mmCIF file with all atom_site columns, C-alpha atoms and ligand atoms in Angstrom:
data_model
loop_
_atom_site.group_PDB
_atom_site.id
_atom_site.type_symbol
_atom_site.label_atom_id
_atom_site.label_alt_id
_atom_site.label_comp_id
_atom_site.label_asym_id
_atom_site.label_entity_id
_atom_site.label_seq_id
_atom_site.pdbx_PDB_ins_code
_atom_site.Cartn_x
_atom_site.Cartn_y
_atom_site.Cartn_z
_atom_site.occupancy
_atom_site.B_iso_or_equiv
_atom_site.pdbx_formal_charge
_atom_site.auth_seq_id
_atom_site.auth_comp_id
_atom_site.auth_asym_id
_atom_site.auth_atom_id
_atom_site.pdbx_PDB_model_num
ATOM   1   C CA  . MET A 1 1   ? 5.404  3.467   -21.468 1.00 93.00 ? 1   MET A CA  1
ATOM   2   C CA  . ARG A 1 2   ? 3.316  3.704   -18.317 1.00 95.00 ? 2   ARG A CA  1
ATOM   3   C CA  . VAL A 1 3   ? 5.321  3.764   -15.029 1.00 96.00 ? 3   VAL A CA  1
ATOM   4   C CA  . LEU A 1 4   ? 3.572  3.380   -11.633 1.00 97.00 ? 4   LEU A CA  1
ATOM   5   C CA  . PHE A 1 5   ? 5.323  5.335   -8.939  1.00 97.00 ? 5   PHE A CA  1
ATOM   6   C CA  . VAL A 1 6   ? 5.029  3.705   -5.486  1.00 97.00 ? 6   VAL A CA  1
ATOM   7   C CA  . THR A 1 7   ? 5.113  6.769   -3.105  1.00 95.00 ? 7   THR A CA  1
ATOM   8   C CA  . GLY A 1 8   ? 2.935  8.760   -0.831  1.00 93.00 ? 8   GLY A CA  1
ATOM   9   C CA  . ASN A 1 9   ? 4.945  11.887  -1.549  1.00 93.00 ? 9   ASN A CA  1
ATOM   10  C CA  . GLN A 1 10  ? 3.110  13.964  -4.176  1.00 93.00 ? 10  GLN A CA  1
ATOM   11  C CA  . ASN A 1 11  ? 6.111  16.214  -4.619  1.00 92.00 ? 11  ASN A CA  1
ATOM   12  C CA  . LYS A 1 12  ? 8.149  13.309  -5.790  1.00 93.00 ? 12  LYS A CA  1
ATOM   13  C CA  . VAL A 1 13  ? 5.409  12.259  -8.340  1.00 95.00 ? 13  VAL A CA  1
ATOM   14  C CA  . THR A 1 14  ? 5.330  15.835  -9.670  1.00 95.00 ? 14  THR A CA  1
ATOM   15  C CA  . GLU A 1 15  ? 9.149  15.965  -10.076 1.00 93.00 ? 15  GLU A CA  1
ATOM   16  C CA  . ALA A 1 16  ? 9.262  12.464  -11.656 1.00 95.00 ? 16  ALA A CA  1
ATOM   17  C CA  . SER A 1 17  ? 6.540  13.411  -14.121 1.00 96.00 ? 17  SER A CA  1
ATOM   18  C CA  . GLY A 1 18  ? 8.346  16.552  -15.130 1.00 94.00 ? 18  GLY A CA  1
ATOM   19  C CA  . ILE A 1 19  ? 11.580 14.652  -15.703 1.00 95.00 ? 19  ILE A CA  1
ATOM   20  C CA  . LEU A 1 20  ? 10.162 11.507  -17.390 1.00 96.00 ? 20  LEU A CA  1
ATOM   21  C CA  . SER A 1 21  ? 7.197  12.699  -19.377 1.00 95.00 ? 21  SER A CA  1
ATOM   22  C CA  . PRO A 1 22  ? 9.339  14.533  -21.945 1.00 94.00 ? 22  PRO A CA  1
ATOM   23  C CA  . LEU A 1 23  ? 11.218 11.251  -22.308 1.00 93.00 ? 23  LEU A CA  1
ATOM   24  C CA  . GLY A 1 24  ? 8.045  9.367   -23.290 1.00 93.00 ? 24  GLY A CA  1
ATOM   25  C CA  . PHE A 1 25  ? 7.025  7.930   -19.974 1.00 95.00 ? 25  PHE A CA  1
ATOM   26  C CA  . ALA A 1 26  ? 3.584  8.395   -18.404 1.00 96.00 ? 26  ALA A CA  1
ATOM   27  C CA  . ILE A 1 27  ? 4.029  8.618   -14.562 1.00 96.00 ? 27  ILE A CA  1
ATOM   28  C CA  . GLU A 1 28  ? 1.099  7.748   -12.337 1.00 96.00 ? 28  GLU A CA  1
ATOM   29  C CA  . GLN A 1 29  ? 0.952  7.153   -8.591  1.00 96.00 ? 29  GLN A CA  1
ATOM   30  C CA  . LEU A 1 30  ? 0.253  3.516   -7.763  1.00 96.00 ? 30  LEU A CA  1
ATOM   31  C CA  . LEU A 1 31  ? -2.989 3.315   -5.764  1.00 95.00 ? 31  LEU A CA  1
ATOM   32  C CA  . ILE A 1 32  ? -4.395 -0.073  -4.874  1.00 92.00 ? 32  ILE A CA  1
ATOM   33  C CA  . GLY A 1 33  ? -8.068 0.133   -3.828  1.00 89.00 ? 33  GLY A CA  1
ATOM   34  C CA  . GLY A 1 34  ? -7.635 3.914   -3.946  1.00 91.00 ? 34  GLY A CA  1
ATOM   35  C CA  . GLN A 1 35  ? -4.854 3.805   -1.303  1.00 92.00 ? 35  GLN A CA  1
ATOM   36  C CA  . VAL A 1 36  ? -1.123 4.322   -1.419  1.00 94.00 ? 36  VAL A CA  1
ATOM   37  C CA  . PRO A 1 37  ? 0.285  0.870   -0.480  1.00 93.00 ? 37  PRO A CA  1
ATOM   38  C CA  . ASP A 1 38  ? 1.565  0.609   2.940   1.00 91.00 ? 38  ASP A CA  1
ATOM   39  C CA  . LEU A 1 39  ? 5.289  -0.411  2.726   1.00 93.00 ? 39  LEU A CA  1
ATOM   40  C CA  . ILE A 1 40  ? 7.662  -1.162  5.588   1.00 91.00 ? 40  ILE A CA  1
ATOM   41  C CA  . GLU A 1 41  ? 10.831 0.918   5.475   1.00 86.00 ? 41  GLU A CA  1
ATOM   42  C CA  . PRO A 1 42  ? 13.586 -1.589  6.414   1.00 86.00 ? 42  PRO A CA  1
ATOM   43  C CA  . GLN A 1 43  ? 16.112 -0.607  9.020   1.00 80.00 ? 43  GLN A CA  1
ATOM   44  C CA  . ALA A 1 44  ? 18.981 -0.557  6.436   1.00 72.00 ? 44  ALA A CA  1
ATOM   45  C CA  . GLU A 1 45  ? 22.164 1.457   6.122   1.00 75.00 ? 45  GLU A CA  1
ATOM   46  C CA  . GLY A 1 46  ? 21.834 2.271   2.511   1.00 91.00 ? 46  GLY A CA  1
ATOM   47  C CA  . ILE A 1 47  ? 19.057 3.888   0.399   1.00 94.00 ? 47  ILE A CA  1
ATOM   48  C CA  . GLU A 1 48  ? 19.727 1.377   -2.345  1.00 95.00 ? 48  GLU A CA  1
ATOM   49  C CA  . GLU A 1 49  ? 18.723 -1.521  0.007   1.00 95.00 ? 49  GLU A CA  1
ATOM   50  C CA  . ILE A 1 50  ? 15.703 0.486   1.082   1.00 94.00 ? 50  ILE A CA  1
ATOM   51  C CA  . ALA A 1 51  ? 14.524 1.220   -2.413  1.00 96.00 ? 51  ALA A CA  1
ATOM   52  C CA  . LYS A 1 52  ? 14.975 -2.444  -3.458  1.00 96.00 ? 52  LYS A CA  1
ATOM   53  C CA  . SER A 1 53  ? 13.137 -3.771  -0.389  1.00 95.00 ? 53  SER A CA  1
ATOM   54  C CA  . LYS A 1 54  ? 10.196 -1.433  -0.977  1.00 96.00 ? 54  LYS A CA  1
ATOM   55  C CA  . LEU A 1 55  ? 10.063 -2.387  -4.671  1.00 97.00 ? 55  LEU A CA  1
ATOM   56  C CA  . GLU A 1 56  ? 9.964  -6.017  -3.792  1.00 96.00 ? 56  GLU A CA  1
ATOM   57  C CA  . GLN A 1 57  ? 7.156  -5.436  -1.373  1.00 96.00 ? 57  GLN A CA  1
ATOM   58  C CA  . ALA A 1 58  ? 5.237  -3.400  -4.051  1.00 96.00 ? 58  ALA A CA  1
ATOM   59  C CA  . VAL A 1 59  ? 5.650  -6.205  -6.578  1.00 96.00 ? 59  VAL A CA  1
ATOM   60  C CA  . SER A 1 60  ? 4.299  -8.701  -4.101  1.00 95.00 ? 60  SER A CA  1
ATOM   61  C CA  . LEU A 1 61  ? 1.377  -6.452  -3.332  1.00 95.00 ? 61  LEU A CA  1
ATOM   62  C CA  . THR A 1 62  ? 0.518  -6.086  -6.987  1.00 95.00 ? 62  THR A CA  1
ATOM   63  C CA  . MET A 1 63  ? 0.568  -9.871  -7.677  1.00 93.00 ? 63  MET A CA  1
ATOM   64  C CA  . GLY A 1 64  ? -2.998 -10.903 -8.708  1.00 92.00 ? 64  GLY A CA  1
ATOM   65  C CA  . THR A 1 65  ? -4.134 -7.334  -9.204  1.00 92.00 ? 65  THR A CA  1
ATOM   66  C CA  . GLU A 1 66  ? -4.668 -5.374  -12.396 1.00 92.00 ? 66  GLU A CA  1
ATOM   67  C CA  . PHE A 1 67  ? -1.120 -3.837  -11.926 1.00 94.00 ? 67  PHE A CA  1
ATOM   68  C CA  . GLU A 1 68  ? 0.655  -7.328  -11.893 1.00 92.00 ? 68  GLU A CA  1
ATOM   69  C CA  . ASN A 1 69  ? 2.605  -6.703  -15.099 1.00 89.00 ? 69  ASN A CA  1
ATOM   70  C CA  . GLU A 1 70  ? 3.057  -2.962  -14.905 1.00 95.00 ? 70  GLU A CA  1
ATOM   71  C CA  . VAL A 1 71  ? 6.526  -1.177  -14.530 1.00 96.00 ? 71  VAL A CA  1
ATOM   72  C CA  . LEU A 1 72  ? 6.723  -0.156  -10.882 1.00 97.00 ? 72  LEU A CA  1
ATOM   73  C CA  . LEU A 1 73  ? 9.079  2.588   -9.662  1.00 97.00 ? 73  LEU A CA  1
ATOM   74  C CA  . VAL A 1 74  ? 10.333 3.169   -6.132  1.00 97.00 ? 74  VAL A CA  1
ATOM   75  C CA  . GLU A 1 75  ? 12.698 6.024   -5.277  1.00 96.00 ? 75  GLU A CA  1
ATOM   76  C CA  . ASP A 1 76  ? 14.544 6.468   -1.974  1.00 96.00 ? 76  ASP A CA  1
ATOM   77  C CA  . SER A 1 77  ? 16.562 9.482   -1.321  1.00 96.00 ? 77  SER A CA  1
ATOM   78  C CA  . GLY A 1 78  ? 18.073 11.501  1.447   1.00 96.00 ? 78  GLY A CA  1
ATOM   79  C CA  . LEU A 1 79  ? 20.409 14.353  2.476   1.00 98.00 ? 79  LEU A CA  1
ATOM   80  C CA  . PHE A 1 80  ? 24.008 13.338  3.513   1.00 98.00 ? 80  PHE A CA  1
ATOM   81  C CA  . ILE A 1 81  ? 25.962 16.001  5.428   1.00 98.00 ? 81  ILE A CA  1
ATOM   82  C CA  . ASP A 1 82  ? 29.764 15.603  5.262   1.00 98.00 ? 82  ASP A CA  1
ATOM   83  C CA  . SER A 1 83  ? 30.638 16.916  8.668   1.00 98.00 ? 83  SER A CA  1
ATOM   84  C CA  . LEU A 1 84  ? 27.889 14.793  10.364  1.00 97.00 ? 84  LEU A CA  1
ATOM   85  C CA  . SER A 1 85  ? 29.302 11.659  8.765   1.00 97.00 ? 85  SER A CA  1
ATOM   86  C CA  . GLY A 1 86  ? 26.382 11.371  6.333   1.00 97.00 ? 86  GLY A CA  1
ATOM   87  C CA  . PHE A 1 87  ? 23.662 12.161  8.803   1.00 96.00 ? 87  PHE A CA  1
ATOM   88  C CA  . PRO A 1 88  ? 20.650 12.224  8.386   1.00 97.00 ? 88  PRO A CA  1
ATOM   89  C CA  . GLY A 1 89  ? 21.041 10.012  5.223   1.00 95.00 ? 89  GLY A CA  1
ATOM   90  C CA  . PRO A 1 90  ? 18.532 7.177   5.367   1.00 93.00 ? 90  PRO A CA  1
ATOM   91  C CA  . TYR A 1 91  ? 16.798 8.955   8.315   1.00 94.00 ? 91  TYR A CA  1
ATOM   92  C CA  . SER A 1 92  ? 16.183 12.157  6.406   1.00 96.00 ? 92  SER A CA  1
ATOM   93  C CA  . SER A 1 93  ? 12.379 11.973  6.533   1.00 93.00 ? 93  SER A CA  1
ATOM   94  C CA  . PHE A 1 94  ? 12.325 11.260  10.289  1.00 95.00 ? 94  PHE A CA  1
ATOM   95  C CA  . VAL A 1 95  ? 14.853 13.995  11.077  1.00 97.00 ? 95  VAL A CA  1
ATOM   96  C CA  . LYS A 1 96  ? 12.890 16.528  8.978   1.00 98.00 ? 96  LYS A CA  1
ATOM   97  C CA  . GLU A 1 97  ? 9.702  15.686  10.804  1.00 97.00 ? 97  GLU A CA  1
ATOM   98  C CA  . THR A 1 98  ? 11.312 15.783  14.365  1.00 98.00 ? 98  THR A CA  1
ATOM   99  C CA  . ILE A 1 99  ? 13.964 18.434  14.596  1.00 98.00 ? 99  ILE A CA  1
ATOM   100 C CA  . GLY A 1 100 ? 13.053 20.160  11.297  1.00 98.00 ? 100 GLY A CA  1
ATOM   101 C CA  . LEU A 1 101 ? 15.158 22.436  9.149   1.00 98.00 ? 101 LEU A CA  1
ATOM   102 C CA  . SER A 1 102 ? 15.971 24.753  12.017  1.00 98.00 ? 102 SER A CA  1
ATOM   103 C CA  . GLY A 1 103 ? 17.227 21.744  14.041  1.00 98.00 ? 103 GLY A CA  1
ATOM   104 C CA  . VAL A 1 104 ? 19.560 20.769  11.276  1.00 98.00 ? 104 VAL A CA  1
ATOM   105 C CA  . LEU A 1 105 ? 20.862 24.297  10.965  1.00 98.00 ? 105 LEU A CA  1
ATOM   106 C CA  . SER A 1 106 ? 21.497 24.320  14.739  1.00 97.00 ? 106 SER A CA  1
ATOM   107 C CA  . LEU A 1 107 ? 23.512 21.212  14.547  1.00 97.00 ? 107 LEU A CA  1
ATOM   108 C CA  . MET A 1 108 ? 25.603 23.006  11.887  1.00 96.00 ? 108 MET A CA  1
ATOM   109 C CA  . SER A 1 109 ? 25.865 26.360  13.606  1.00 95.00 ? 109 SER A CA  1
ATOM   110 C CA  . GLU A 1 110 ? 29.620 26.145  14.528  1.00 93.00 ? 110 GLU A CA  1
ATOM   111 C CA  . GLU A 1 111 ? 30.527 24.137  11.384  1.00 97.00 ? 111 GLU A CA  1
ATOM   112 C CA  . THR A 1 112 ? 32.592 25.680  8.648   1.00 97.00 ? 112 THR A CA  1
ATOM   113 C CA  . ASP A 1 113 ? 32.610 22.517  6.408   1.00 98.00 ? 113 ASP A CA  1
ATOM   114 C CA  . ARG A 1 114 ? 29.134 22.863  5.057   1.00 98.00 ? 114 ARG A CA  1
ATOM   115 C CA  . GLY A 1 115 ? 29.507 20.292  2.247   1.00 98.00 ? 115 GLY A CA  1
ATOM   116 C CA  . ALA A 1 116 ? 26.609 17.928  1.662   1.00 98.00 ? 116 ALA A CA  1
ATOM   117 C CA  . GLU A 1 117 ? 24.832 15.941  -0.999  1.00 98.00 ? 117 GLU A CA  1
ATOM   118 C CA  . PHE A 1 118 ? 21.416 14.747  -1.918  1.00 98.00 ? 118 PHE A CA  1
ATOM   119 C CA  . ARG A 1 119 ? 21.393 11.143  -3.082  1.00 98.00 ? 119 ARG A CA  1
ATOM   120 C CA  . ALA A 1 120 ? 18.607 9.215   -4.770  1.00 98.00 ? 120 ALA A CA  1
ATOM   121 C CA  . VAL A 1 121 ? 18.277 5.618   -5.858  1.00 98.00 ? 121 VAL A CA  1
ATOM   122 C CA  . ALA A 1 122 ? 15.460 4.787   -8.422  1.00 98.00 ? 122 ALA A CA  1
ATOM   123 C CA  . ALA A 1 123 ? 14.548 1.127   -8.634  1.00 97.00 ? 123 ALA A CA  1
ATOM   124 C CA  . VAL A 1 124 ? 12.091 -0.182  -11.279 1.00 97.00 ? 124 VAL A CA  1
ATOM   125 C CA  . SER A 1 125 ? 10.665 -3.691  -11.822 1.00 96.00 ? 125 SER A CA  1
ATOM   126 C CA  . PHE A 1 126 ? 10.631 -4.471  -15.475 1.00 93.00 ? 126 PHE A CA  1
ATOM   127 C CA  . ARG A 1 127 ? 9.807  -7.858  -17.021 1.00 90.00 ? 127 ARG A CA  1
ATOM   128 C CA  . GLY A 1 128 ? 10.694 -9.688  -13.812 1.00 90.00 ? 128 GLY A CA  1
ATOM   129 C CA  . SER A 1 129 ? 14.000 -7.843  -13.029 1.00 94.00 ? 129 SER A CA  1
ATOM   130 C CA  . ILE A 1 130 ? 14.854 -5.122  -10.751 1.00 95.00 ? 130 ILE A CA  1
ATOM   131 C CA  . LEU A 1 131 ? 16.874 -2.226  -12.268 1.00 96.00 ? 131 LEU A CA  1
ATOM   132 C CA  . THR A 1 132 ? 18.425 0.589   -10.256 1.00 97.00 ? 132 THR A CA  1
ATOM   133 C CA  . SER A 1 133 ? 20.077 3.895   -10.976 1.00 98.00 ? 133 SER A CA  1
ATOM   134 C CA  . THR A 1 134 ? 21.698 6.407   -8.564  1.00 98.00 ? 134 THR A CA  1
ATOM   135 C CA  . GLY A 1 135 ? 21.825 10.137  -8.810  1.00 98.00 ? 135 GLY A CA  1
ATOM   136 C CA  . ILE A 1 136 ? 23.881 12.583  -6.632  1.00 98.00 ? 136 ILE A CA  1
ATOM   137 C CA  . CYS A 1 137 ? 23.641 16.329  -6.248  1.00 98.00 ? 137 CYS A CA  1
ATOM   138 C CA  . ARG A 1 138 ? 26.580 18.007  -4.445  1.00 98.00 ? 138 ARG A CA  1
ATOM   139 C CA  . GLY A 1 139 ? 26.205 21.285  -2.635  1.00 98.00 ? 139 GLY A CA  1
ATOM   140 C CA  . VAL A 1 140 ? 26.423 23.045  0.734   1.00 98.00 ? 140 VAL A CA  1
ATOM   141 C CA  . ILE A 1 141 ? 24.038 23.513  3.638   1.00 98.00 ? 141 ILE A CA  1
ATOM   142 C CA  . SER A 1 142 ? 22.970 27.197  3.762   1.00 98.00 ? 142 SER A CA  1
ATOM   143 C CA  . GLU A 1 143 ? 23.195 29.472  6.801   1.00 97.00 ? 143 GLU A CA  1
ATOM   144 C CA  . ASN A 1 144 ? 19.453 30.335  6.623   1.00 97.00 ? 144 ASN A CA  1
ATOM   145 C CA  . ILE A 1 145 ? 16.199 28.900  5.460   1.00 98.00 ? 145 ILE A CA  1
ATOM   146 C CA  . SER A 1 146 ? 15.368 30.410  2.028   1.00 98.00 ? 146 SER A CA  1
ATOM   147 C CA  . GLY A 1 147 ? 12.918 29.853  -0.807  1.00 97.00 ? 147 GLY A CA  1
ATOM   148 C CA  . ASP A 1 148 ? 9.318  28.797  -1.188  1.00 97.00 ? 148 ASP A CA  1
ATOM   149 C CA  . PHE A 1 149 ? 9.431  25.970  -3.811  1.00 96.00 ? 149 PHE A CA  1
ATOM   150 C CA  . GLY A 1 150 ? 10.115 22.280  -3.573  1.00 94.00 ? 150 GLY A CA  1
ATOM   151 C CA  . PHE A 1 151 ? 9.907  20.244  -0.465  1.00 95.00 ? 151 PHE A CA  1
ATOM   152 C CA  . GLY A 1 152 ? 11.879 18.571  2.389   1.00 97.00 ? 152 GLY A CA  1
ATOM   153 C CA  . TYR A 1 153 ? 15.436 20.079  2.753   1.00 98.00 ? 153 TYR A CA  1
ATOM   154 C CA  . ASP A 1 154 ? 15.228 22.239  -0.360  1.00 98.00 ? 154 ASP A CA  1
ATOM   155 C CA  . PRO A 1 155 ? 15.245 25.496  1.648   1.00 98.00 ? 155 PRO A CA  1
ATOM   156 C CA  . ILE A 1 156 ? 18.539 24.756  3.240   1.00 98.00 ? 156 ILE A CA  1
ATOM   157 C CA  . PHE A 1 157 ? 20.401 23.073  0.367   1.00 98.00 ? 157 PHE A CA  1
ATOM   158 C CA  . ILE A 1 158 ? 22.467 25.100  -2.248  1.00 98.00 ? 158 ILE A CA  1
ATOM   159 C CA  . PRO A 1 159 ? 23.530 23.047  -5.171  1.00 98.00 ? 159 PRO A CA  1
ATOM   160 C CA  . GLU A 1 160 ? 26.977 23.659  -6.621  1.00 98.00 ? 160 GLU A CA  1
ATOM   161 C CA  . GLU A 1 161 ? 25.312 24.688  -9.999  1.00 95.00 ? 161 GLU A CA  1
ATOM   162 C CA  . ALA A 1 162 ? 22.726 27.073  -8.518  1.00 96.00 ? 162 ALA A CA  1
ATOM   163 C CA  . ASN A 1 163 ? 24.739 30.335  -8.161  1.00 96.00 ? 163 ASN A CA  1
ATOM   164 C CA  . GLY A 1 164 ? 24.114 30.477  -4.422  1.00 97.00 ? 164 GLY A CA  1
ATOM   165 C CA  . ARG A 1 165 ? 20.291 29.826  -4.506  1.00 98.00 ? 165 ARG A CA  1
ATOM   166 C CA  . THR A 1 166 ? 18.779 27.052  -2.487  1.00 98.00 ? 166 THR A CA  1
ATOM   167 C CA  . CYS A 1 167 ? 16.817 24.315  -4.263  1.00 98.00 ? 167 CYS A CA  1
ATOM   168 C CA  . ALA A 1 168 ? 13.649 26.006  -2.925  1.00 98.00 ? 168 ALA A CA  1
ATOM   169 C CA  . GLN A 1 169 ? 14.640 29.119  -4.984  1.00 98.00 ? 169 GLN A CA  1
ATOM   170 C CA  . LEU A 1 170 ? 14.916 27.242  -8.222  1.00 97.00 ? 170 LEU A CA  1
ATOM   171 C CA  . SER A 1 171 ? 12.119 26.518  -10.615 1.00 96.00 ? 171 SER A CA  1
ATOM   172 C CA  . SER A 1 172 ? 11.116 22.862  -10.853 1.00 93.00 ? 172 SER A CA  1
ATOM   173 C CA  . HIS A 1 173 ? 12.676 22.703  -14.269 1.00 94.00 ? 173 HIS A CA  1
ATOM   174 C CA  . GLU A 1 174 ? 16.066 24.167  -12.931 1.00 96.00 ? 174 GLU A CA  1
ATOM   175 C CA  . LYS A 1 175 ? 15.992 21.767  -10.008 1.00 95.00 ? 175 LYS A CA  1
ATOM   176 C CA  . SER A 1 176 ? 15.360 18.754  -12.070 1.00 93.00 ? 176 SER A CA  1
ATOM   177 C CA  . ALA A 1 177 ? 18.160 19.535  -14.483 1.00 95.00 ? 177 ALA A CA  1
ATOM   178 C CA  . ILE A 1 178 ? 20.781 19.161  -11.590 1.00 97.00 ? 178 ILE A CA  1
ATOM   179 C CA  . SER A 1 179 ? 18.994 17.145  -8.930  1.00 96.00 ? 179 SER A CA  1
ATOM   180 C CA  . HIS A 1 180 ? 19.718 13.662  -7.510  1.00 97.00 ? 180 HIS A CA  1
ATOM   181 C CA  . ARG A 1 181 ? 16.242 12.641  -8.573  1.00 96.00 ? 181 ARG A CA  1
ATOM   182 C CA  . GLY A 1 182 ? 16.825 14.045  -12.139 1.00 96.00 ? 182 GLY A CA  1
ATOM   183 C CA  . PHE A 1 183 ? 19.891 12.067  -12.605 1.00 97.00 ? 183 PHE A CA  1
ATOM   184 C CA  . ALA A 1 184 ? 18.519 8.863   -11.031 1.00 98.00 ? 184 ALA A CA  1
ATOM   185 C CA  . LEU A 1 185 ? 15.344 8.951   -13.062 1.00 97.00 ? 185 LEU A CA  1
ATOM   186 C CA  . LYS A 1 186 ? 17.109 9.733   -16.338 1.00 96.00 ? 186 LYS A CA  1
ATOM   187 C CA  . GLY A 1 187 ? 19.331 6.741   -15.617 1.00 97.00 ? 187 GLY A CA  1
ATOM   188 C CA  . VAL A 1 188 ? 16.290 4.573   -15.195 1.00 95.00 ? 188 VAL A CA  1
ATOM   189 C CA  . SER A 1 189 ? 14.812 5.835   -18.362 1.00 95.00 ? 189 SER A CA  1
ATOM   190 C CA  . GLU A 1 190 ? 17.894 4.705   -20.271 1.00 95.00 ? 190 GLU A CA  1
ATOM   191 C CA  . LEU A 1 191 ? 17.766 1.271   -18.591 1.00 94.00 ? 191 LEU A CA  1
ATOM   192 C CA  . LEU A 1 192 ? 14.134 0.930   -19.679 1.00 92.00 ? 192 LEU A CA  1
ATOM   193 C CA  . ASN A 1 193 ? 14.573 2.408   -23.118 1.00 83.00 ? 193 ASN A CA  1
ATOM   194 C CA  . PRO A 1 194 ? 18.229 1.930   -24.105 1.00 63.00 ? 194 PRO A CA  1
ATOM   195 C CA  . PRO A 1 195 ? 19.216 4.205   -27.077 1.00 60.00 ? 195 PRO A CA  1
ATOM   196 C CA  . SER A 1 196 ? 19.555 2.165   -30.285 1.00 56.00 ? 196 SER A CA  1
ATOM   197 C CA  . LYS A 1 197 ? 23.076 1.511   -31.404 1.00 51.00 ? 197 LYS A CA  1
HETATM 198 P P1  . IMP B 2 .   ? 12.169 9.038   1.429   1.00 93.94 ? 1   IMP B P1  1
HETATM 199 O O1  . IMP B 2 .   ? 10.824 9.354   1.112   1.00 93.94 ? 1   IMP B O1  1
HETATM 200 O O2  . IMP B 2 .   ? 12.448 7.960   2.372   1.00 93.94 ? 1   IMP B O2  1
HETATM 201 O O3  . IMP B 2 .   ? 13.006 8.941   0.158   1.00 93.94 ? 1   IMP B O3  1
HETATM 202 O O4  . IMP B 2 .   ? 12.711 10.267  2.194   1.00 93.94 ? 1   IMP B O4  1
HETATM 203 C C1  . IMP B 2 .   ? 13.502 11.211  1.608   1.00 93.94 ? 1   IMP B C1  1
HETATM 204 C C2  . IMP B 2 .   ? 13.548 12.403  2.507   1.00 93.94 ? 1   IMP B C2  1
HETATM 205 O O5  . IMP B 2 .   ? 14.712 13.079  2.181   1.00 93.94 ? 1   IMP B O5  1
HETATM 206 C C3  . IMP B 2 .   ? 12.327 13.343  2.220   1.00 93.94 ? 1   IMP B C3  1
HETATM 207 O O6  . IMP B 2 .   ? 11.336 13.267  3.080   1.00 93.94 ? 1   IMP B O6  1
HETATM 208 C C4  . IMP B 2 .   ? 12.977 14.733  2.275   1.00 93.94 ? 1   IMP B C4  1
HETATM 209 O O7  . IMP B 2 .   ? 13.050 15.069  3.603   1.00 93.94 ? 1   IMP B O7  1
HETATM 210 C C5  . IMP B 2 .   ? 14.428 14.397  1.868   1.00 93.94 ? 1   IMP B C5  1
HETATM 211 N N1  . IMP B 2 .   ? 14.585 14.666  0.429   1.00 93.94 ? 1   IMP B N1  1
HETATM 212 C C6  . IMP B 2 .   ? 14.695 13.740  -0.601  1.00 93.94 ? 1   IMP B C6  1
HETATM 213 N N2  . IMP B 2 .   ? 14.759 14.315  -1.735  1.00 93.94 ? 1   IMP B N2  1
HETATM 214 C C7  . IMP B 2 .   ? 14.755 15.653  -1.554  1.00 93.94 ? 1   IMP B C7  1
HETATM 215 C C8  . IMP B 2 .   ? 14.606 16.728  -2.393  1.00 93.94 ? 1   IMP B C8  1
HETATM 216 O O8  . IMP B 2 .   ? 14.727 16.691  -3.624  1.00 93.94 ? 1   IMP B O8  1
HETATM 217 N N3  . IMP B 2 .   ? 14.596 18.009  -1.774  1.00 93.94 ? 1   IMP B N3  1
HETATM 218 C C9  . IMP B 2 .   ? 14.506 18.053  -0.442  1.00 93.94 ? 1   IMP B C9  1
HETATM 219 N N4  . IMP B 2 .   ? 14.399 17.043  0.452   1.00 93.94 ? 1   IMP B N4  1
HETATM 220 C C10 . IMP B 2 .   ? 14.584 15.854  -0.175  1.00 93.94 ? 1   IMP B C10 1
#
């Protein structure tokens, strides 16, 4: 089944393809007229509302185009730090672009509670319905920036299952097996393709 991923983030496309291709899905980035569709990010508290809103916008934009009846996928994600009451959460992209990883580590410099989690909500349009699935990856914020792989906050996030390594020190296969995106997308694959009973 072909799934068109609505995102400008090539890292997300690569990760989604690695997770969903072995499950029988062909992941392609949605380009309309050769461009990533310009979606408005709503000022919402939760990543689920953001994902659904973006998916509804994408469905509207594809009406009357060759993509009208295709399965569309939107994924919204973020880093939620316990001691900062879930900050940066829905503002993760903005915070990464402004204060950066070193800025986040500075906010945490005196903090002993370093618990945090990545969350992802994947939303797909399928036969006129919107289906969603959530994934969570628990871990801690590292003391230092480490690792060269991945993107975003990967160099400062140590998942519980990673033996002290940051996400940026994991192979893409290792990361996807335990990541918020991995769980959310596997959930979506089951909604699209429920196992026969
Ligand atoms: P989104 O594009 O609105 O979903 O923004 C998510 C932001 O959260 C990204 O730009 C990253 O900064 C961060 N983020 C989400 N998932 C990951 C991940 O798997 N690794 C590292 N950072 C992530």
